[in-house]
Amino acid sequence: MTNRALNFNAGPAALPLEVLQQAQEQFVDYHGAGMSIMEMSHRSATFEQVNSETQSLLRKLYGIPDSYHILFLQGGASTQFSMIPMNLLQADKPAAYVMTGSWASKALKEAKLVGATVIAASSESDKYNRIPDLSSIEVPENASYLHITSNETIEGTQFAEYPSVPADVPLIADMSSDILSRPVDINKFGAIYAGAQKNLGPSGVTIVIIRKDLVSDSLKHVPTMLRYDTHAAADSLYNTPPSFSVYMVNLMLKWIESKGGVEAIEQYNRDKTNLIYDAIDQSGGYYRGFAQQGSRSAMNITFRLQTEELEKLFVKESEQQGFIGLKGHRSVGGLRASTYNAVPHENCKALAEFMQDFQRRNG
């Protein structure tokens, strides 16, 4: 085995070595079938078993009640930015959005193409370095839904708690970058959606967890492939699914289960993330965290140095040491370490030590 990169990419992101090795073992011949899972018909009993088991594992690990559908779709969260309003935004009932950063902004932009929207709260005046106070979120009583982005990968902010909504207003969450990183009360939400490529597997499959009554209310003028009821009725097999990606999510869910489930993963994530935040906080201002303290993400750690020249040197030297993906998003600059579920504790420890060493040499 060659040396593994110290992978802090924001997505597609690190996968556990043992998951990759299991996929490697089964890649050419899946359970004696004489072919790869990528070659199988999605109508075969073998793949239907994988599809069903993956749903059951997710339902068990995340505590998803029977009153919710689990869908495996394509197009990433970016397609969900459109599907949510196309299916749920009703005439004369605006969609409410909490503006927390780059991804929330993209979600709102797509909803505006479909119907009326309102901004329920925003932290734009603070350059999105915080999550708005929950008490500041104003949701119209007649809103079709309230949409939040639970974790902003680019700014490095995360909801510590979720907002309350009026009784008839579903709470919709884009959890692309923190799904299954911590326990969630699914009953608080009308729908949760997430691209798998950060915490749950490779790119190619999008998870949608949606309350069944919302699916039955799908607007019938919506094109067939963009309607939730289409995919719910066909058990996510209406058309050819991203079969290999679903299989990889299956392996990832088994890995999470083997680590003690979502509660254990949350503690593991906190422990490893704290190593890097401590290196920032104990640097005497040499490293400056971007997100305000109470809004810090456990998934994406964003920080700056005094000058862009120092940041470029940091990236260059980190790459020489085997670190990957520490350059901040092009839209905001700076530095970012993404510490999703599969990023090992020892990688975070190595990064914290590199940061301390870099400061000693360049402080």
Short mmCIF file of C-alpha atoms in Angstrom, two decimals:
data_model
loop_
_atom_site.label_atom_id
_atom_site.label_comp_id
_atom_site.label_asym_id
_atom_site.label_seq_id
_atom_site.Cartn_x
_atom_site.Cartn_y
_atom_site.Cartn_z
CA MET A 1 0.00 0.00 0.00
CA THR A 2 1.38 3.39 -0.99
CA ASN A 3 1.35 6.22 1.51
CA ARG A 4 -2.12 7.71 1.90
CA ALA A 5 -2.48 11.46 1.38
CA LEU A 6 -3.44 13.55 4.38
CA ASN A 7 -6.73 14.43 2.70
CA PHE A 8 -8.60 17.53 3.86
CA ASN A 9 -10.52 18.09 0.61
CA ALA A 10 -13.93 19.72 0.92
CA GLY A 11 -15.57 17.20 -1.43
CA PRO A 12 -15.27 14.72 -2.93
CA ALA A 13 -13.63 13.94 0.36
CA ALA A 14 -11.75 11.24 2.24
CA LEU A 15 -13.16 7.73 2.46
CA PRO A 16 -12.06 5.17 5.08
CA LEU A 17 -9.23 2.96 3.88
CA GLU A 18 -11.06 -0.18 5.01
CA VAL A 19 -14.12 0.81 2.95
CA LEU A 20 -11.98 1.37 -0.13
CA GLN A 21 -10.23 -1.96 0.41
CA GLN A 22 -13.53 -3.81 0.73
CA ALA A 23 -14.77 -2.18 -2.49
CA GLN A 24 -11.50 -3.15 -4.13
CA GLU A 25 -11.93 -6.79 -3.11
CA GLN A 26 -15.46 -6.88 -4.53
CA PHE A 27 -14.84 -4.65 -7.53
CA VAL A 28 -14.42 -7.29 -10.22
CA ASP A 29 -16.64 -10.00 -8.75
CA TYR A 30 -19.44 -8.98 -6.38
CA HIS A 31 -20.34 -11.92 -4.12
CA GLY A 32 -19.61 -14.55 -6.76
CA ALA A 33 -21.81 -12.97 -9.41
CA GLY A 34 -18.97 -13.06 -11.94
CA MET A 35 -19.28 -9.32 -12.52
CA SER A 36 -18.91 -5.98 -10.81
CA ILE A 37 -21.86 -4.28 -9.17
CA MET A 38 -21.32 -1.56 -11.80
CA GLU A 39 -22.17 -4.09 -14.53
CA MET A 40 -25.37 -5.41 -12.98
CA SER A 41 -28.90 -4.57 -13.96
CA HIS A 42 -30.51 -2.29 -11.43
CA ARG A 43 -33.55 -4.56 -11.79
CA SER A 44 -31.60 -7.58 -10.59
CA ALA A 45 -32.41 -9.15 -7.22
CA THR A 46 -28.78 -8.59 -6.18
CA PHE A 47 -28.83 -4.84 -6.69
CA GLU A 48 -32.34 -4.47 -5.33
CA GLN A 49 -31.05 -6.09 -2.13
CA VAL A 50 -28.20 -3.54 -1.95
CA ASN A 51 -30.64 -0.69 -2.56
CA SER A 52 -33.04 -1.95 0.13
CA GLU A 53 -30.32 -2.70 2.67
CA THR A 54 -28.80 0.76 2.21
CA GLN A 55 -32.16 2.37 2.96
CA SER A 56 -32.63 0.17 6.03
CA LEU A 57 -29.15 0.95 7.37
CA LEU A 58 -29.69 4.67 6.96
CA ARG A 59 -33.11 4.45 8.63
CA LYS A 60 -31.61 2.56 11.57
CA LEU A 61 -28.49 4.70 12.05
CA TYR A 62 -30.23 8.06 11.71
CA GLY A 63 -33.46 7.14 13.49
CA ILE A 64 -35.67 7.82 10.47
CA PRO A 65 -39.34 7.03 11.17
CA ASP A 66 -41.55 5.07 8.77
CA SER A 67 -43.41 8.30 8.01
CA TYR A 68 -40.46 9.38 5.83
CA HIS A 69 -39.29 8.21 2.42
CA ILE A 70 -35.58 7.68 1.77
CA LEU A 71 -34.66 8.44 -1.83
CA PHE A 72 -31.39 7.94 -3.71
CA LEU A 73 -31.31 10.51 -6.51
CA GLN A 74 -28.81 12.10 -8.88
CA GLY A 75 -27.79 15.68 -9.65
CA GLY A 76 -26.27 16.58 -6.28
CA ALA A 77 -27.64 19.08 -3.79
CA SER A 78 -27.62 21.65 -6.58
CA THR A 79 -30.52 19.84 -8.28
CA GLN A 80 -32.35 19.76 -4.95
CA PHE A 81 -32.12 23.56 -4.87
CA SER A 82 -34.64 23.39 -7.72
CA MET A 83 -36.58 20.24 -6.80
CA ILE A 84 -37.51 21.52 -3.35
CA PRO A 85 -39.35 24.62 -4.62
CA MET A 86 -40.69 22.83 -7.72
CA ASN A 87 -42.39 20.26 -5.49
CA LEU A 88 -43.15 22.24 -2.35
CA LEU A 89 -43.46 25.95 -3.19
CA GLN A 90 -47.16 26.75 -3.47
CA ALA A 91 -48.84 29.77 -5.03
CA ASP A 92 -49.44 32.62 -2.56
CA LYS A 93 -47.25 30.85 0.04
CA PRO A 94 -43.66 32.15 -0.14
CA ALA A 95 -40.63 30.00 0.57
CA ALA A 96 -38.53 31.33 3.45
CA TYR A 97 -34.74 31.04 3.41
CA VAL A 98 -32.10 31.63 6.08
CA MET A 99 -29.08 33.20 4.41
CA THR A 100 -25.91 31.77 5.91
CA GLY A 101 -23.44 31.82 3.04
CA SER A 102 -22.57 30.63 -0.44
CA TRP A 103 -24.75 27.51 -0.57
CA ALA A 104 -27.80 29.12 1.01
CA SER A 105 -27.46 31.89 -1.58
CA LYS A 106 -27.46 29.36 -4.43
CA ALA A 107 -30.51 27.60 -2.99
CA LEU A 108 -32.41 30.89 -2.78
CA LYS A 109 -31.42 31.84 -6.34
CA GLU A 110 -33.03 28.65 -7.69
CA ALA A 111 -36.19 29.07 -5.60
CA LYS A 112 -36.67 32.58 -7.01
CA LEU A 113 -36.98 31.03 -10.46
CA VAL A 114 -39.94 28.97 -9.25
CA GLY A 115 -41.99 31.33 -7.08
CA ALA A 116 -42.14 33.88 -4.29
CA THR A 117 -39.43 33.86 -1.62
CA VAL A 118 -38.59 35.76 1.55
CA ILE A 119 -35.38 35.99 3.55
CA ALA A 120 -36.20 34.88 7.09
CA ALA A 121 -32.79 35.90 8.50
CA SER A 122 -29.33 36.69 7.19
CA SER A 123 -25.76 37.12 8.40
CA GLU A 124 -24.56 38.71 5.15
CA SER A 125 -23.70 41.96 6.96
CA ASP A 126 -21.06 39.96 8.88
CA LYS A 127 -19.73 38.35 5.69
CA TYR A 128 -21.51 35.15 6.73
CA ASN A 129 -19.05 34.47 9.56
CA ARG A 130 -21.89 33.41 11.88
CA ILE A 131 -25.23 31.63 11.94
CA PRO A 132 -28.07 34.10 12.61
CA ASP A 133 -29.53 33.95 16.12
CA LEU A 134 -32.46 31.56 16.06
CA SER A 135 -34.60 34.24 17.72
CA SER A 136 -33.99 36.53 14.73
CA ILE A 137 -35.50 34.10 12.21
CA GLU A 138 -38.87 35.41 11.05
CA VAL A 139 -40.99 32.81 9.26
CA PRO A 140 -44.30 33.90 7.73
CA GLU A 141 -47.22 31.84 9.05
CA ASN A 142 -48.24 31.07 5.47
CA ALA A 143 -44.75 30.06 4.27
CA SER A 144 -44.54 26.98 2.05
CA TYR A 145 -41.42 25.97 4.00
CA LEU A 146 -38.34 27.29 5.79
CA HIS A 147 -35.02 26.30 4.19
CA ILE A 148 -31.69 26.21 6.01
CA THR A 149 -28.18 25.11 5.08
CA SER A 150 -27.09 23.27 8.20
CA ASN A 151 -23.36 23.63 7.49
CA GLU A 152 -21.69 26.10 5.14
CA THR A 153 -18.55 24.48 3.74
CA ILE A 154 -17.04 27.66 2.31
CA GLU A 155 -17.46 29.95 5.33
CA GLY A 156 -17.06 27.19 7.93
CA THR A 157 -20.23 27.83 9.94
CA GLN A 158 -22.79 25.37 11.27
CA PHE A 159 -26.14 25.44 13.04
CA ALA A 160 -25.59 24.24 16.63
CA GLU A 161 -29.37 23.94 17.03
CA TYR A 162 -32.18 24.10 14.51
CA PRO A 163 -34.88 26.79 14.28
CA SER A 164 -38.48 26.26 15.30
CA VAL A 165 -41.14 26.70 12.65
CA PRO A 166 -44.92 27.31 12.72
CA ALA A 167 -46.94 24.11 12.90
CA ASP A 168 -47.84 23.96 9.19
CA VAL A 169 -44.45 25.08 7.85
CA PRO A 170 -42.00 22.25 7.01
CA LEU A 171 -38.34 22.76 7.91
CA ILE A 172 -36.11 21.83 4.96
CA ALA A 173 -32.36 21.33 5.43
CA ASP A 174 -29.46 21.02 3.06
CA MET A 175 -27.18 18.74 5.11
CA SER A 176 -24.73 17.96 2.33
CA SER A 177 -21.71 18.60 4.49
CA ASP A 178 -22.80 17.35 7.91
CA ILE A 179 -25.28 14.52 7.38
CA LEU A 180 -24.62 11.61 9.78
CA SER A 181 -21.86 13.58 11.51
CA ARG A 182 -24.08 14.01 14.60
CA PRO A 183 -27.48 12.81 15.81
CA VAL A 184 -30.51 14.67 14.46
CA ASP A 185 -34.18 14.56 15.45
CA ILE A 186 -35.61 13.75 12.03
CA ASN A 187 -39.12 14.61 13.20
CA LYS A 188 -38.17 18.31 13.25
CA PHE A 189 -37.79 18.28 9.48
CA GLY A 190 -40.05 18.06 6.49
CA ALA A 191 -37.09 17.08 4.33
CA ILE A 192 -33.32 16.67 4.54
CA TYR A 193 -31.13 16.36 1.47
CA ALA A 194 -27.41 15.78 1.01
CA GLY A 195 -24.87 14.93 -1.62
CA ALA A 196 -23.02 11.84 -0.40
CA GLN A 197 -19.51 12.96 -1.31
CA LYS A 198 -18.50 14.48 2.01
CA ASN A 199 -19.65 12.15 4.80
CA LEU A 200 -21.43 9.23 3.17
CA GLY A 201 -19.53 8.01 0.13
CA PRO A 202 -18.41 9.12 -3.32
CA SER A 203 -20.06 11.65 -5.59
CA GLY A 204 -22.95 10.51 -7.75
CA VAL A 205 -25.80 9.86 -5.33
CA THR A 206 -27.91 12.37 -3.41
CA ILE A 207 -29.80 11.32 -0.29
CA VAL A 208 -33.28 12.77 0.23
CA ILE A 209 -35.18 12.05 3.45
CA ILE A 210 -38.68 13.47 3.04
CA ARG A 211 -41.93 13.24 4.95
CA LYS A 212 -44.45 11.11 3.10
CA ASP A 213 -47.26 13.67 3.23
CA LEU A 214 -45.03 16.18 1.40
CA VAL A 215 -44.38 13.65 -1.35
CA SER A 216 -48.08 13.00 -1.86
CA ASP A 217 -48.56 16.74 -2.34
CA SER A 218 -46.06 16.95 -5.23
CA LEU A 219 -47.20 19.47 -7.81
CA LYS A 220 -48.35 17.59 -10.89
CA HIS A 221 -47.09 20.07 -13.47
CA VAL A 222 -43.49 19.29 -12.46
CA PRO A 223 -41.55 17.15 -14.99
CA THR A 224 -41.59 13.45 -14.14
CA MET A 225 -37.93 13.08 -13.19
CA LEU A 226 -38.07 16.14 -10.93
CA ARG A 227 -41.02 14.93 -8.85
CA TYR A 228 -40.45 13.22 -5.51
CA ASP A 229 -43.50 11.00 -5.92
CA THR A 230 -41.97 9.50 -9.07
CA HIS A 231 -38.95 8.22 -7.18
CA ALA A 232 -40.82 7.31 -4.00
CA ALA A 233 -43.26 5.11 -5.92
CA ALA A 234 -40.40 3.32 -7.69
CA ASP A 235 -38.20 2.87 -4.58
CA SER A 236 -35.54 5.09 -6.21
CA LEU A 237 -35.39 2.73 -9.19
CA TYR A 238 -37.56 4.66 -11.67
CA ASN A 239 -34.55 5.03 -13.96
CA THR A 240 -31.02 3.63 -13.77
CA PRO A 241 -29.68 4.74 -10.37
CA PRO A 242 -26.08 5.61 -9.54
CA SER A 243 -25.65 1.99 -8.52
CA PHE A 244 -21.97 1.98 -7.58
CA SER A 245 -22.38 5.11 -5.46
CA VAL A 246 -25.34 3.56 -3.63
CA TYR A 247 -23.20 0.47 -2.97
CA MET A 248 -20.42 2.68 -1.58
CA VAL A 249 -22.90 4.45 0.72
CA ASN A 250 -23.88 0.97 1.92
CA LEU A 251 -20.27 0.26 2.88
CA MET A 252 -19.92 3.68 4.53
CA LEU A 253 -23.04 3.13 6.64
CA LYS A 254 -21.67 -0.23 7.80
CA TRP A 255 -18.41 1.54 8.68
CA ILE A 256 -20.27 4.16 10.75
CA GLU A 257 -22.18 1.37 12.49
CA SER A 258 -18.91 -0.43 13.26
CA LYS A 259 -17.56 2.75 14.89
CA GLY A 260 -20.48 2.85 17.33
CA GLY A 261 -23.05 4.74 15.29
CA VAL A 262 -23.75 8.43 14.85
CA GLU A 263 -23.31 9.35 18.53
CA ALA A 264 -19.80 7.88 18.58
CA ILE A 265 -18.96 9.56 15.26
CA GLU A 266 -20.03 12.92 16.70
CA GLN A 267 -17.62 12.58 19.62
CA TYR A 268 -14.86 11.39 17.29
CA ASN A 269 -15.43 14.42 15.06
CA ARG A 270 -15.37 16.82 17.99
CA ASP A 271 -12.15 15.38 19.37
CA LYS A 272 -10.26 15.59 16.09
CA THR A 273 -11.66 19.02 15.12
CA ASN A 274 -10.73 20.47 18.51
CA LEU A 275 -7.07 19.67 17.80
CA ILE A 276 -7.08 22.12 14.88
CA TYR A 277 -9.23 24.77 16.55
CA ASP A 278 -6.88 24.63 19.55
CA ALA A 279 -3.92 25.25 17.26
CA ILE A 280 -5.74 28.36 15.98
CA ASP A 281 -6.88 29.62 19.39
CA GLN A 282 -3.52 29.06 21.06
CA SER A 283 -1.51 30.78 18.32
CA GLY A 284 -1.73 34.25 19.87
CA GLY A 285 -3.51 35.60 16.81
CA TYR A 286 -1.08 34.14 14.28
CA TYR A 287 -3.95 32.05 12.93
CA ARG A 288 -7.34 33.75 12.85
CA GLY A 289 -10.50 31.66 12.65
CA PHE A 290 -13.03 33.07 10.20
CA ALA A 291 -16.23 31.84 11.84
CA GLN A 292 -17.43 33.35 15.09
CA GLN A 293 -16.91 31.05 18.08
CA GLY A 294 -20.53 29.98 18.57
CA SER A 295 -21.03 29.24 14.88
CA ARG A 296 -17.90 27.19 14.19
CA SER A 297 -18.32 24.16 12.00
CA ALA A 298 -17.20 20.71 13.11
CA MET A 299 -16.77 19.82 9.43
CA ASN A 300 -14.97 22.75 7.79
CA ILE A 301 -12.38 24.78 9.68
CA THR A 302 -11.74 28.13 7.97
CA PHE A 303 -8.86 30.38 9.00
CA ARG A 304 -6.51 33.08 7.83
CA LEU A 305 -2.91 34.18 8.30
CA GLN A 306 -1.61 37.77 8.39
CA THR A 307 -0.83 37.96 4.68
CA GLU A 308 -1.77 36.13 1.49
CA GLU A 309 1.93 35.48 0.93
CA LEU A 310 2.09 33.53 4.19
CA GLU A 311 -1.06 31.63 3.23
CA LYS A 312 0.49 30.65 -0.11
CA LEU A 313 3.63 29.49 1.69
CA PHE A 314 1.48 27.51 4.14
CA VAL A 315 -0.29 25.72 1.28
CA LYS A 316 3.00 25.05 -0.54
CA GLU A 317 4.76 23.64 2.53
CA SER A 318 1.71 21.63 3.59
CA GLU A 319 1.56 19.96 0.18
CA GLN A 320 5.24 19.08 0.47
CA GLN A 321 4.38 17.36 3.75
CA GLY A 322 1.59 15.30 2.13
CA PHE A 323 -1.41 17.45 3.10
CA ILE A 324 -4.09 17.88 0.44
CA GLY A 325 -6.93 20.39 0.12
CA LEU A 326 -5.98 23.11 2.61
CA LYS A 327 -6.42 26.05 0.25
CA GLY A 328 -9.62 27.98 0.96
CA HIS A 329 -12.43 28.19 -1.57
CA ARG A 330 -11.57 30.50 -4.46
CA SER A 331 -14.51 32.79 -3.60
CA VAL A 332 -13.22 33.68 -0.11
CA GLY A 333 -9.53 32.73 -0.06
CA GLY A 334 -7.70 31.86 3.12
CA LEU A 335 -7.29 28.32 4.38
CA ARG A 336 -9.71 25.49 5.08
CA ALA A 337 -9.43 22.03 6.59
CA SER A 338 -12.42 19.77 6.01
CA THR A 339 -12.67 17.11 8.71
CA TYR A 340 -15.55 14.91 7.61
CA ASN A 341 -16.42 11.55 9.15
CA ALA A 342 -13.70 9.57 7.37
CA VAL A 343 -10.81 11.97 8.06
CA PRO A 344 -8.65 10.12 10.63
CA HIS A 345 -7.85 11.57 14.04
CA GLU A 346 -4.14 11.13 13.33
CA ASN A 347 -4.41 13.34 10.23
CA CYS A 348 -5.91 16.15 12.31
CA LYS A 349 -3.18 15.70 14.92
CA ALA A 350 -0.55 15.89 12.17
CA LEU A 351 -2.12 19.09 10.81
CA ALA A 352 -2.20 20.73 14.24
CA GLU A 353 1.47 19.88 14.71
CA PHE A 354 2.32 21.21 11.25
CA MET A 355 0.50 24.48 12.06
CA GLN A 356 2.48 24.88 15.28
CA ASP A 357 5.74 24.13 13.50
CA PHE A 358 4.90 26.53 10.65
CA GLN A 359 4.25 29.30 13.19
CA ARG A 360 7.59 28.63 14.93
CA ARG A 361 9.45 28.89 11.66
CA ASN A 362 7.52 31.80 10.13
CA GLY A 363 6.15 33.68 13.13
#
